[in-house]
Amino acid sequence: MSFATVSEGANVRGETAIGYVEADATGRPVNVKLNPDLASSREYGATDRVVILATR
């Protein structure tokens, strides 16, 4: 899935996706990527997280 698709999903909820955190199988963060290329595709794992800016 492209980060553009992830970003669009966040936008629908009034949020802004600014990156993602790659995690190992235990959920421990191993890499943080901010401002990824919108066109690049990657497979997000079950323990990966999207970095979101949102207001309450």
C-alpha positions as YAML, in Angstrom:
chain: A
units: angstrom
residues:
- id: 1
  name: MET
  ca: [0.00, 0.00, 0.00]
- id: 2
  name: SER
  ca: [1.30, 3.46, -0.79]
- id: 3
  name: PHE
  ca: [1.70, 6.10, 1.91]
- id: 4
  name: ALA
  ca: [-0.62, 8.28, -0.19]
- id: 5
  name: THR
  ca: [-3.39, 5.74, 0.47]
- id: 6
  name: VAL
  ca: [-2.59, 5.76, 4.19]
- id: 7
  name: SER
  ca: [-2.58, 9.56, 4.17]
- id: 8
  name: GLU
  ca: [-5.95, 9.71, 2.39]
- id: 9
  name: GLY
  ca: [-7.46, 7.40, 5.01]
- id: 10
  name: ALA
  ca: [-6.25, 9.66, 7.80]
- id: 11
  name: ASN
  ca: [-7.51, 12.74, 5.97]
- id: 12
  name: VAL
  ca: [-11.04, 11.30, 5.80]
- id: 13
  name: ARG
  ca: [-11.02, 11.24, 9.63]
- id: 14
  name: GLY
  ca: [-9.71, 14.81, 9.90]
- id: 15
  name: GLU
  ca: [-6.20, 13.62, 10.76]
- id: 16
  name: THR
  ca: [-2.81, 14.06, 9.10]
- id: 17
  name: ALA
  ca: [-0.50, 11.07, 8.62]
- id: 18
  name: ILE
  ca: [3.13, 12.21, 8.82]
- id: 19
  name: GLY
  ca: [4.96, 8.89, 8.82]
- id: 20
  name: TYR
  ca: [5.10, 5.40, 10.28]
- id: 21
  name: VAL
  ca: [6.91, 3.31, 12.87]
- id: 22
  name: GLU
  ca: [8.18, -0.11, 11.83]
- id: 23
  name: ALA
  ca: [8.09, -2.60, 14.68]
- id: 24
  name: ASP
  ca: [9.44, -6.10, 15.18]
- id: 25
  name: ALA
  ca: [7.19, -9.11, 15.87]
- id: 26
  name: THR
  ca: [6.96, -8.18, 19.57]
- id: 27
  name: GLY
  ca: [5.81, -4.64, 18.76]
- id: 28
  name: ARG
  ca: [9.12, -3.03, 19.70]
- id: 29
  name: PRO
  ca: [9.83, -0.01, 17.44]
- id: 30
  name: VAL
  ca: [12.86, -0.54, 15.20]
- id: 31
  name: ASN
  ca: [12.59, 2.29, 12.66]
- id: 32
  name: VAL
  ca: [10.74, 5.60, 12.36]
- id: 33
  name: LYS
  ca: [10.10, 7.07, 8.93]
- id: 34
  name: LEU
  ca: [8.77, 10.62, 8.74]
- id: 35
  name: ASN
  ca: [7.62, 12.26, 5.51]
- id: 36
  name: PRO
  ca: [7.86, 9.09, 3.39]
- id: 37
  name: ASP
  ca: [7.56, 9.29, -0.39]
- id: 38
  name: LEU
  ca: [3.82, 9.26, -1.10]
- id: 39
  name: ALA
  ca: [4.22, 7.04, -4.16]
- id: 40
  name: SER
  ca: [6.42, 4.38, -2.56]
- id: 41
  name: SER
  ca: [4.64, 1.16, -1.68]
- id: 42
  name: ARG
  ca: [5.31, -1.08, 1.29]
- id: 43
  name: GLU
  ca: [3.63, -3.83, 3.24]
- id: 44
  name: TYR
  ca: [2.57, -2.67, 6.70]
- id: 45
  name: GLY
  ca: [2.87, -5.32, 9.39]
- id: 46
  name: ALA
  ca: [0.42, -5.95, 12.21]
- id: 47
  name: THR
  ca: [2.73, -4.27, 14.72]
- id: 48
  name: ASP
  ca: [3.62, -1.23, 12.58]
- id: 49
  name: ARG
  ca: [2.02, 2.09, 13.50]
- id: 50
  name: VAL
  ca: [1.13, 5.23, 11.55]
- id: 51
  name: VAL
  ca: [2.24, 8.55, 13.04]
- id: 52
  name: ILE
  ca: [-0.81, 10.84, 13.11]
- id: 53
  name: LEU
  ca: [-1.45, 14.49, 13.95]
- id: 54
  name: ALA
  ca: [-5.00, 15.07, 15.14]
- id: 55
  name: THR
  ca: [-7.03, 17.50, 17.20]
- id: 56
  name: ARG
  ca: [-9.60, 16.58, 19.78]
...
